[in-house]
Coordinates of C-alpha atoms and ligand atoms in Angstrom, one line a residue:
M640 CA -1.8 2.8 37.0
N641 CA -1.8 -0.8 35.8
R642 CA -3.7 -2.4 32.9
N643 CA -6.5 -3.7 35.1
D644 CA -6.9 -0.2 36.7
F645 CA -7.0 1.2 33.2
I646 CA -9.6 -1.2 31.9
K647 CA -11.7 -0.5 35.0
R648 CA -11.3 3.0 34.5
T649 CA -12.3 2.8 30.8
L650 CA -15.4 0.7 31.8
L651 CA -16.5 3.0 34.7
G652 CA -15.8 6.1 32.6
A653 CA -14.1 7.5 35.7
A654 CA -11.3 9.8 36.6
G655 CA -11.2 13.0 34.8
A656 CA -9.7 12.1 32.9
A657 CA 20.2 25.8 26.0
A658 CA 22.5 27.1 24.8
L659 CA 21.3 29.2 21.9
N660 CA 23.2 29.8 18.9
Q661 CA 22.7 33.3 17.5
P662 CA 23.4 32.6 13.8
F663 CA 20.9 29.8 13.9
R664 CA 18.4 31.9 15.6
A665 CA 18.8 34.7 13.0
F666 CA 18.5 32.0 10.3
A667 CA 15.3 30.8 11.8
A668 CA 13.8 34.2 12.3
S669 CA 14.2 34.8 8.5
R670 CA 12.1 31.8 7.7
K671 CA 8.3 31.9 7.9
P672 CA 7.2 30.0 10.8
A673 CA 4.2 27.7 10.7
A674 CA 1.1 29.4 12.2
D675 CA 0.9 27.3 15.5
E676 CA 0.0 28.0 19.0
L677 CA 3.1 26.0 20.1
G678 CA 6.1 27.9 18.9
N679 CA 9.0 26.6 16.8
F680 CA 12.1 25.2 18.3
E681 CA 14.6 27.7 19.6
P682 CA 17.5 26.8 17.2
I683 CA 20.1 24.5 18.8
E684 CA 23.4 24.1 16.8
N685 CA 24.4 21.1 18.7
V686 CA 21.5 19.2 20.3
R687 CA 22.3 17.4 23.5
I688 CA 20.2 14.2 23.7
G689 CA 19.5 12.1 26.7
V690 CA 18.2 8.5 26.0
I691 CA 15.9 6.5 28.3
G692 CA 15.5 2.9 27.8
V693 CA 18.3 1.3 25.8
G694 CA 16.8 -2.0 25.3
N695 CA 15.8 -3.5 21.9
R696 CA 14.3 -0.4 20.3
G697 CA 16.2 2.1 22.3
G698 CA 19.6 0.5 21.4
S699 CA 18.7 0.4 17.9
L700 CA 17.6 4.1 17.7
L701 CA 20.7 5.0 19.7
K702 CA 22.9 3.6 16.9
Q703 CA 20.9 5.8 14.4
V704 CA 21.3 8.9 16.6
L705 CA 25.1 8.3 16.5
R706 CA 25.1 8.6 12.8
L707 CA 23.6 12.1 13.0
E708 CA 25.6 15.4 12.7
N709 CA 24.9 18.5 14.9
C710 CA 23.9 16.4 17.9
Q711 CA 25.6 14.5 20.8
V712 CA 24.4 12.0 23.3
T713 CA 25.0 13.4 26.8
G714 CA 22.9 11.0 29.0
V715 CA 22.1 7.3 29.0
C716 CA 19.5 5.8 31.3
D717 CA 18.2 2.4 31.8
L718 CA 17.2 0.2 34.7
I719 CA 19.8 -2.3 33.7
E720 CA 23.4 -1.0 34.3
A721 CA 25.0 -3.1 31.7
R722 CA 22.7 -1.5 29.0
V723 CA 23.8 1.9 30.2
E724 CA 27.4 0.8 29.9
R725 CA 26.8 -0.7 26.5
G726 CA 25.2 2.5 25.3
Q727 CA 28.0 4.6 26.8
R728 CA 30.6 2.5 24.9
W729 CA 28.7 3.0 21.6
V730 CA 28.7 6.7 22.2
I731 CA 32.4 6.8 22.8
E732 CA 33.1 4.5 19.8
A733 CA 31.2 7.0 17.7
G734 CA 33.8 9.6 18.7
Q735 CA 31.9 11.4 21.2
D736 CA 32.6 12.3 25.0
K737 CA 31.4 9.5 27.4
P738 CA 27.7 10.5 28.4
K739 CA 26.7 10.4 32.0
G740 CA 24.9 7.0 33.0
Y741 CA 21.8 6.7 35.0
S742 CA 20.7 3.3 36.4
R743 CA 19.7 3.7 39.9
G744 CA 16.2 2.6 39.7
E745 CA 13.0 3.5 37.8
H746 CA 13.0 7.2 38.7
D747 CA 16.6 7.8 38.2
Y748 CA 15.8 9.3 34.8
R749 CA 14.7 12.5 36.8
R750 CA 18.5 12.9 37.9
M751 CA 19.3 13.3 34.2
Y752 CA 16.8 16.0 33.9
E753 CA 18.0 17.7 37.1
D754 CA 21.6 17.6 35.8
G755 CA 20.6 19.9 32.9
N756 CA 22.8 18.4 30.2
C757 CA 20.1 17.6 27.7
D758 CA 17.9 19.6 25.3
L759 CA 15.9 16.6 24.0
I760 CA 15.0 13.4 25.8
L761 CA 14.1 10.2 23.8
V762 CA 11.7 8.1 25.8
M763 CA 12.1 4.3 24.7
T764 CA 10.8 2.5 27.7
P765 CA 7.9 0.3 28.2
W766 CA 4.7 2.0 27.6
E767 CA 3.5 2.9 31.2
W768 CA 6.5 5.1 31.5
H769 CA 5.9 7.1 28.2
G770 CA 3.5 9.6 29.9
P771 CA 5.3 10.3 33.2
M772 CA 8.7 10.6 31.5
C773 CA 7.5 13.2 29.1
I774 CA 5.5 15.1 31.7
D775 CA 8.6 15.2 33.9
S776 CA 10.8 16.2 31.0
M777 CA 8.6 19.2 30.1
K778 CA 8.3 20.2 33.7
A779 CA 12.2 20.2 33.8
G780 CA 12.2 22.4 30.7
I781 CA 13.4 19.9 28.3
H782 CA 12.0 18.8 24.8
C783 CA 10.9 15.2 24.6
A784 CA 9.8 12.6 22.1
T785 CA 8.4 9.2 23.0
E786 CA 8.2 5.9 21.4
V787 CA 5.0 4.6 20.0
P788 CA 2.1 3.9 20.7
G789 CA 2.4 7.1 22.6
V790 CA 0.7 7.5 26.0
Q791 CA -2.0 5.3 27.5
T792 CA -4.9 7.6 28.6
I793 CA -6.7 10.7 27.5
D794 CA -6.0 12.3 30.7
E795 CA -2.2 11.9 30.1
C796 CA -2.8 13.3 26.6
W797 CA -4.4 16.5 28.0
E798 CA -1.8 16.9 30.6
L799 CA 1.0 16.7 27.8
V800 CA -0.9 19.3 25.7
E801 CA -1.2 21.7 28.5
L802 CA 2.4 21.3 29.7
S803 CA 3.5 21.7 26.1
E804 CA 1.6 24.9 25.6
K805 CA 2.6 26.2 29.1
T806 CA 6.4 25.4 28.9
G807 CA 6.8 25.9 25.3
K808 CA 8.7 22.6 25.1
H809 CA 7.8 20.2 22.4
C810 CA 6.4 16.7 23.1
M811 CA 6.6 14.4 20.0
L812 CA 5.9 11.0 19.0
L813 CA 8.6 8.9 17.4
E814 CA 6.4 7.5 14.8
N815 CA 8.9 6.1 12.4
Y816 CA 6.0 4.8 10.0
C817 CA 5.6 8.5 8.9
Y818 CA 9.0 8.7 7.4
T819 CA 9.5 6.1 4.8
R820 CA 10.2 7.5 1.2
E821 CA 6.9 6.2 0.0
I822 CA 4.8 7.5 2.8
M823 CA 6.4 10.9 2.6
T824 CA 6.0 11.0 -1.2
V825 CA 2.3 10.3 -0.9
Y826 CA 1.9 13.1 1.5
N827 CA 3.7 15.4 -0.8
L828 CA 1.5 14.3 -3.7
I829 CA -1.6 15.1 -1.6
Q830 CA -0.1 18.5 -0.6
K831 CA 0.7 19.4 -4.3
G832 CA -3.0 18.5 -5.1
L833 CA -2.4 15.5 -7.5
F834 CA -4.7 13.2 -5.5
G835 CA -7.5 15.7 -5.2
D836 CA -9.2 15.3 -1.9
P837 CA -8.2 12.3 0.3
L838 CA -11.4 10.6 1.2
H839 CA -10.8 7.2 2.8
I840 CA -7.9 5.2 4.0
Y841 CA -7.8 1.6 5.0
A842 CA -4.6 0.9 7.0
G843 CA -3.7 -2.3 8.6
Y844 CA -1.1 -3.3 11.2
Q845 CA -1.0 -6.9 10.0
K846 CA 1.9 -9.1 11.2
E847 CA 2.1 -12.0 13.6
A848 CA 3.7 -10.5 16.7
L849 CA 2.5 -12.6 19.6
Y850 CA 6.0 -13.3 20.5
Y851 CA 6.3 -9.7 21.7
N852 CA 3.8 -10.3 24.4
F853 CA 5.5 -13.0 26.2
N854 CA 8.9 -13.5 27.7
A855 CA 10.8 -16.8 27.1
D856 CA 9.6 -18.1 30.5
G857 CA 6.0 -17.8 29.6
S858 CA 5.3 -14.7 31.7
L859 CA 3.9 -11.6 30.0
S860 CA 6.2 -8.8 28.5
F861 CA 5.4 -5.2 29.2
A862 CA 3.5 -5.3 25.8
G863 CA 1.7 -8.5 26.9
E864 CA 0.6 -6.8 30.0
G865 CA -0.3 -3.7 28.2
V866 CA -2.7 -5.3 25.9
I867 CA -4.3 -8.1 28.1
D868 CA -8.0 -8.1 28.1
H869 CA -8.2 -5.3 25.7
W870 CA -10.8 -5.2 22.7
G871 CA -9.9 -2.0 21.1
N872 CA -6.8 -0.9 19.0
V873 CA -3.8 -1.1 21.3
Y874 CA -1.1 0.1 19.0
A875 CA -2.8 2.6 16.6
S876 CA -0.1 5.1 15.7
H877 CA 1.9 3.2 13.1
F878 CA -1.1 3.4 10.9
A879 CA -3.1 6.3 12.4
G880 CA 0.0 8.5 12.2
P881 CA 0.7 8.5 8.5
S882 CA -3.1 8.5 7.8
A883 CA -3.8 11.5 10.0
Q884 CA -1.1 13.4 8.1
W885 CA -2.5 12.6 4.8
L886 CA -6.0 13.5 5.9
G887 CA -4.7 16.8 7.5
I888 CA -5.7 16.0 10.9
N889 CA -5.2 18.9 13.4
R890 CA -4.4 20.9 10.2
G891 CA -7.6 21.7 8.5
D892 CA -9.4 18.6 9.7
A893 CA -9.9 16.7 12.9
F894 CA -10.9 13.2 14.2
D895 CA -14.6 13.5 15.2
Y896 CA -15.7 10.0 16.5
L897 CA -14.9 6.2 16.1
V898 CA -16.6 3.0 16.3
S899 CA -14.7 -0.2 17.1
M900 CA -15.2 -4.0 17.0
G901 CA -12.9 -6.8 18.3
V902 CA -13.0 -10.4 17.5
S903 CA -11.3 -13.2 19.5
G904 CA -9.4 -16.2 18.0
K905 CA -8.1 -17.2 21.4
S906 CA -4.6 -16.7 20.2
Y907 CA -3.2 -16.4 23.7
Q908 CA -4.6 -19.7 24.8
V909 CA -3.2 -21.4 21.5
Y910 CA 0.3 -20.0 21.9
A911 CA 0.5 -20.7 25.6
E912 CA -0.6 -24.4 25.4
R913 CA 1.9 -24.9 22.4
F914 CA 5.0 -23.1 23.8
F915 CA 4.5 -23.1 27.6
G916 CA 2.5 -26.4 28.2
D917 CA -0.9 -27.1 29.7
D918 CA 0.0 -25.8 33.1
H919 CA 0.4 -22.2 31.9
P920 CA -2.4 -20.1 33.4
F921 CA -3.6 -19.0 29.9
A922 CA -4.0 -22.7 28.9
K923 CA -6.6 -23.1 31.6
N924 CA -8.0 -19.7 31.8
P925 CA -7.4 -17.7 28.7
P926 CA -7.8 -13.8 28.7
K927 CA -11.0 -12.6 26.9
M928 CA -9.7 -10.1 24.4
A929 CA -9.7 -9.2 20.7
D930 CA -7.2 -10.8 18.3
V931 CA -8.3 -8.6 15.5
S932 CA -9.5 -5.0 16.2
N933 CA -11.4 -3.0 13.5
T934 CA -11.7 0.7 14.2
M935 CA -13.5 3.2 11.9
I936 CA -12.7 6.9 12.6
A937 CA -14.8 9.7 10.9
T938 CA -13.4 13.2 10.6
K939 CA -14.9 16.5 11.0
N940 CA -14.8 17.2 7.2
G941 CA -16.6 13.9 6.6
K942 CA -13.5 11.6 5.7
S943 CA -13.1 8.1 7.0
L944 CA -10.3 6.0 8.2
S945 CA -10.4 2.2 8.8
L946 CA -7.8 0.9 11.2
I947 CA -7.0 -2.7 11.5
H948 CA -4.9 -4.3 14.2
D949 CA -4.1 -7.8 13.5
T950 CA -1.0 -9.1 15.1
R951 CA -1.7 -12.3 16.9
L952 CA -3.2 -14.9 14.5
P953 CA -1.1 -17.0 12.2
R954 CA -0.2 -14.9 9.1
P955 CA 2.8 -13.6 7.0
T956 CA 3.3 -9.9 7.6
R957 CA 1.4 -7.8 5.3
H958 CA 1.0 -4.2 6.5
Y959 CA -1.6 -2.3 4.4
F960 CA -2.2 1.2 3.4
R961 CA -4.8 2.3 0.8
L962 CA -5.6 5.7 0.2
Q963 CA -8.6 6.4 -1.9
A964 CA -9.0 10.0 -3.0
T965 CA -11.2 12.0 -5.4
N966 CA -8.5 11.9 -8.1
G967 CA -6.6 8.8 -7.5
I968 CA -5.6 5.8 -5.3
Y969 CA -2.5 4.7 -3.7
E970 CA -1.7 1.2 -2.4
N971 CA 1.4 0.2 -0.5
I972 CA 1.5 -3.5 -1.1
E973 CA 2.4 -3.3 -4.8
E974 CA 3.9 0.3 -4.2
R975 CA 1.6 1.6 -6.8
V976 CA -0.7 4.6 -7.6
H977 CA -3.2 5.7 -10.2
I978 CA -3.6 9.4 -10.5
G979 CA -6.2 10.8 -12.7
D980 CA -4.7 12.9 -15.7
H981 CA -1.2 11.9 -14.6
S982 CA -1.2 8.1 -14.9
P983 CA -0.9 6.8 -18.5
G984 CA -4.2 6.8 -20.5
D985 CA -6.4 8.9 -22.6
W986 CA -8.9 10.6 -20.1
S987 CA -10.9 12.6 -22.8
V988 CA -13.2 9.7 -23.7
P989 CA -15.3 7.9 -21.1
R990 CA -15.4 4.1 -21.2
G991 CA -18.4 1.9 -21.3
L992 CA -21.1 4.6 -22.2
V993 CA -23.7 2.9 -24.4
D994 CA -24.9 4.7 -27.5
Q995 CA -28.6 4.3 -27.3
K996 CA -28.9 4.1 -31.2
T997 CA -26.2 1.7 -32.0
G998 CA -25.8 -0.2 -28.8
E999 CA -21.9 0.5 -29.0
R1000 CA -19.9 1.1 -26.0
S1001 CA -17.5 3.9 -25.8
K1002 CA -13.9 2.8 -25.7
G1003 CA -12.0 5.5 -23.9
D1004 CA -9.8 5.0 -20.9
Y1005 CA -11.8 7.0 -18.3
S1006 CA -13.0 4.2 -15.8
R1007 CA -10.4 1.8 -17.2
R1008 CA -7.6 2.9 -15.1
E1009 CA -4.2 1.2 -14.7
W1010 CA -1.7 1.2 -11.9
E1011 CA 1.7 2.6 -12.2
P1012 CA 4.6 2.5 -9.8
I1013 CA 4.8 5.1 -7.2
S1014 CA 8.5 5.3 -8.0
N1015 CA 7.6 7.1 -11.2
Y1016 CA 6.9 10.1 -8.9
Y1017 CA 10.1 9.9 -6.7
E1018 CA 12.1 12.0 -8.9
E1019 CA 9.8 15.0 -8.6
Y1020 CA 7.8 14.4 -5.5
Q1021 CA 9.9 12.6 -2.9
H1022 CA 11.0 14.6 0.2
I1023 CA 14.2 16.5 -0.3
D1024 CA 15.6 14.8 2.8
W1025 CA 15.1 11.4 1.1
K1026 CA 16.9 12.8 -2.0
E1027 CA 19.8 14.0 0.0
K1028 CA 19.9 11.3 2.7
G1029 CA 18.2 8.3 1.3
D1030 CA 21.3 6.2 1.1
M1031 CA 22.0 6.6 4.8
A1032 CA 18.3 6.2 5.6
A1033 CA 18.0 2.9 3.6
T1034 CA 20.4 1.1 5.9
S1035 CA 18.2 1.7 8.8
G1036 CA 15.2 -0.3 10.0
H1037 CA 11.5 0.2 9.1
G1038 CA 12.1 1.1 5.4
G1039 CA 14.5 3.7 6.5
G1040 CA 12.1 5.6 8.6
D1041 CA 14.1 5.0 11.8
F1042 CA 17.0 7.2 10.5
M1043 CA 14.8 9.7 8.6
M1044 CA 12.6 10.5 11.6
L1045 CA 15.7 11.2 13.8
Y1046 CA 17.4 13.1 11.1
R1047 CA 14.3 15.2 10.6
L1048 CA 13.8 15.7 14.4
V1049 CA 17.4 16.9 15.1
K1050 CA 17.4 18.9 11.8
S1051 CA 14.2 20.7 13.0
M1052 CA 15.9 21.6 16.2
N1053 CA 19.1 22.7 14.6
R1054 CA 17.2 25.1 12.4
G1055 CA 14.4 26.2 14.8
D1056 CA 11.7 24.6 12.5
Y1057 CA 8.4 23.3 13.9
P1058 CA 8.5 19.6 14.4
D1059 CA 6.7 17.3 12.0
I1060 CA 4.7 15.6 14.7
D1061 CA 3.6 17.7 17.7
V1062 CA 1.8 17.1 21.1
Y1063 CA -1.6 17.6 19.5
D1064 CA -0.7 14.7 17.1
L1065 CA 0.6 12.7 19.8
G1066 CA -2.8 13.2 21.6
S1067 CA -4.9 12.4 18.6
W1068 CA -3.0 9.2 17.9
S1069 CA -2.7 8.0 21.4
C1070 CA -6.3 8.4 22.4
I1071 CA -7.3 5.7 20.0
L1072 CA -6.5 3.3 22.6
E1073 CA -8.8 4.3 25.3
T1074 CA -11.7 5.4 23.0
S1075 CA -11.5 2.3 20.7
E1076 CA -11.6 0.3 24.0
D1077 CA -14.7 2.1 25.2
S1078 CA -16.4 1.6 21.8
A1079 CA -15.6 -2.3 21.4
R1080 CA -16.7 -3.1 24.9
N1081 CA -20.1 -1.3 24.4
R1082 CA -21.4 -2.9 21.1
S1083 CA -19.4 -0.6 18.9
K1084 CA -21.1 2.5 20.1
A1085 CA -19.9 5.8 18.7
V1086 CA -17.3 7.5 20.9
D1087 CA -16.3 11.1 20.4
L1088 CA -12.6 11.8 19.9
P1089 CA -11.1 14.8 21.9
D1090 CA -10.0 17.8 20.0
F1091 CA -6.7 18.5 21.6
T1092 CA -6.3 21.6 19.5
R1093 CA -9.4 23.0 21.0
G1094 CA -10.7 24.2 17.6
K1095 CA -7.4 25.4 16.3
W1096 CA -7.4 22.7 13.7
K1097 CA -9.7 24.7 11.6
D1098 CA -6.9 27.4 11.0
R1099 CA -3.8 25.4 11.2
K1100 CA -1.9 25.0 8.0
P1101 CA 0.1 22.0 6.6
L1102 CA 3.6 22.2 7.8
A1103 CA 5.8 24.2 5.4
T1104 CA 8.8 22.6 6.9
Y1105 CA 7.6 19.2 6.0
F1106 CA 8.7 20.0 2.4
A1107 CA 11.9 22.1 3.3
Ligands
LIG1478 N1 8.6 2.3 16.5 C1 8.8 1.0 16.4 O1 8.9 0.6 15.2 C2 9.0 0.3 17.6 C3 9.5 -1.1 17.6 C4 9.6 -1.7 18.7 C5 9.3 -1.2 20.0 N2 8.9 -0.1 20.0 C6 8.6 0.7 21.3 O2 9.8 0.8 21.9 C7 9.5 0.9 23.4 C8 10.5 -0.1 24.0 O3 10.3 -1.5 23.4 P1 11.5 -2.6 23.5 O4 11.0 -3.7 22.7 O5 12.9 -1.8 23.2 O6 11.5 -3.0 25.0 P2 12.6 -3.5 25.8 O7 12.1 -4.3 26.9 O8 13.6 -4.2 24.9 O9 13.4 -2.2 26.3 C9 13.0 -1.4 27.3 C10 14.1 -0.8 28.1 O10 13.5 0.2 29.0 C11 14.2 0.0 30.3 N3 13.3 0.6 31.4 C12 12.2 0.1 31.8 N4 11.6 0.9 32.7 C13 12.6 1.8 32.9 C14 12.8 3.1 33.7 N5 11.8 3.4 34.6 N6 13.9 3.9 33.6 C15 14.8 3.6 32.8 N7 14.8 2.5 31.9 C16 13.7 1.7 31.9 C17 14.3 -1.6 30.3 O11 15.3 -1.9 31.4 C18 14.6 -1.9 29.0 O12 16.1 -1.9 28.7 C19 8.1 0.6 23.5 O13 7.3 1.6 23.7 C20 7.6 -0.2 22.1 O14 6.3 0.0 22.0 C21 8.7 0.8 18.8

């Protein structure tokens, strides 16, 4: 399905939408599994990984995979043979056996599945392939994890959920933004109760990235094709993901509905005229689409999340996370928090209460709050993996999230732990694309968000393994 079909479909509202290691298994059995419908991983001592799409992102993640222990790359697939060969060379240079290469066309990845040499597939291809490659992976009995923003349609989300439940294979999202030291510390602070109840999150993907939508000759890249004519949030998971984890989405709470609004600054036209000339099709006939998308999501428990997507207008990069909770606030820009009864101050006296007789105002600290660096909480509250592997993670991209995400994924498979991000999360974060599009094109009408857990969110517990 191409973008235009997708948009039409959105508008019309049509289309229904290994080798097992006994000691590891015993070890896993002795641990308390999370209460999930999907099972934990079968523990795998040495995870055999097949990678599909070794372009910019795939190449960079492949290098991180090669720094991990207890796994090996057994298959490399890309349309471009030279990229497969480059990937194979990197694997050999890392001291592993030469993995099999696959580059005989866009469905050659299936040959890798059929060969049966992989326990886990990493999908790092353009967007339209994420869904089909994950679907085929689970049908072949292989776990899979796809790059962001996940899959493109609600139908695909449901198909993945049903397949994952049926096959017992996990389908995960490679959402690296969930794995920085700071984001994981905030999650832990929430889980440990310091913040009280998280109420509202403002989260903005805010960087000028129009270059990603064009090729050097002025044609559209896959990302450009993917977003053309869209008015909703086309790349939600970087900011929906961590927010959803903080809010306990699919684990005690669930996304309920959203409203979305897009505004156009004609960025494509301006960019095309400037860099590709007046004859570029967009110079004469610019696409009608949003440059800034603003989506508000309400949860079943009455929380809210404001998601901004702002990647086309002139601006320095300034991603934003602000969590307001009943007992404190976190802000990523200055890497700071204020936590009631923990941050410095005397909270026994309220500030500013007027004595009706004297007219004096009380001078306590309550309501005169000060920020403190979140790093004050690292020693006690950062994730144990950051304590142990922080130095290795720090040299990888996206604030160390790239390494930590893959490290946690392989570790969970080695140990047989439930994955941090499962198919329900993938569905909940991916479906913002289609639903926000529907809302933004219809005067910001409220659009219900699917519950991929089918009600199980009420009883699902926070992941114990997240802290392990
Ligand atoms: N998580 C992040 O921070 C982050 C950052 C950048 C990109 N991404 C995501 O990574 C993915 C890839 O982006 P990119 O910038 O690396 O793109 P890219 O064009 O550099 O690489 C994509 C690769 O996939 C290959 N490919 C395409 N169709 C294929 C098929 N059918 N079979 C096998 N190989 C195929 C291409 O030949 C290419 O080498 C996208 O989903 C993007 O959204 C994520």
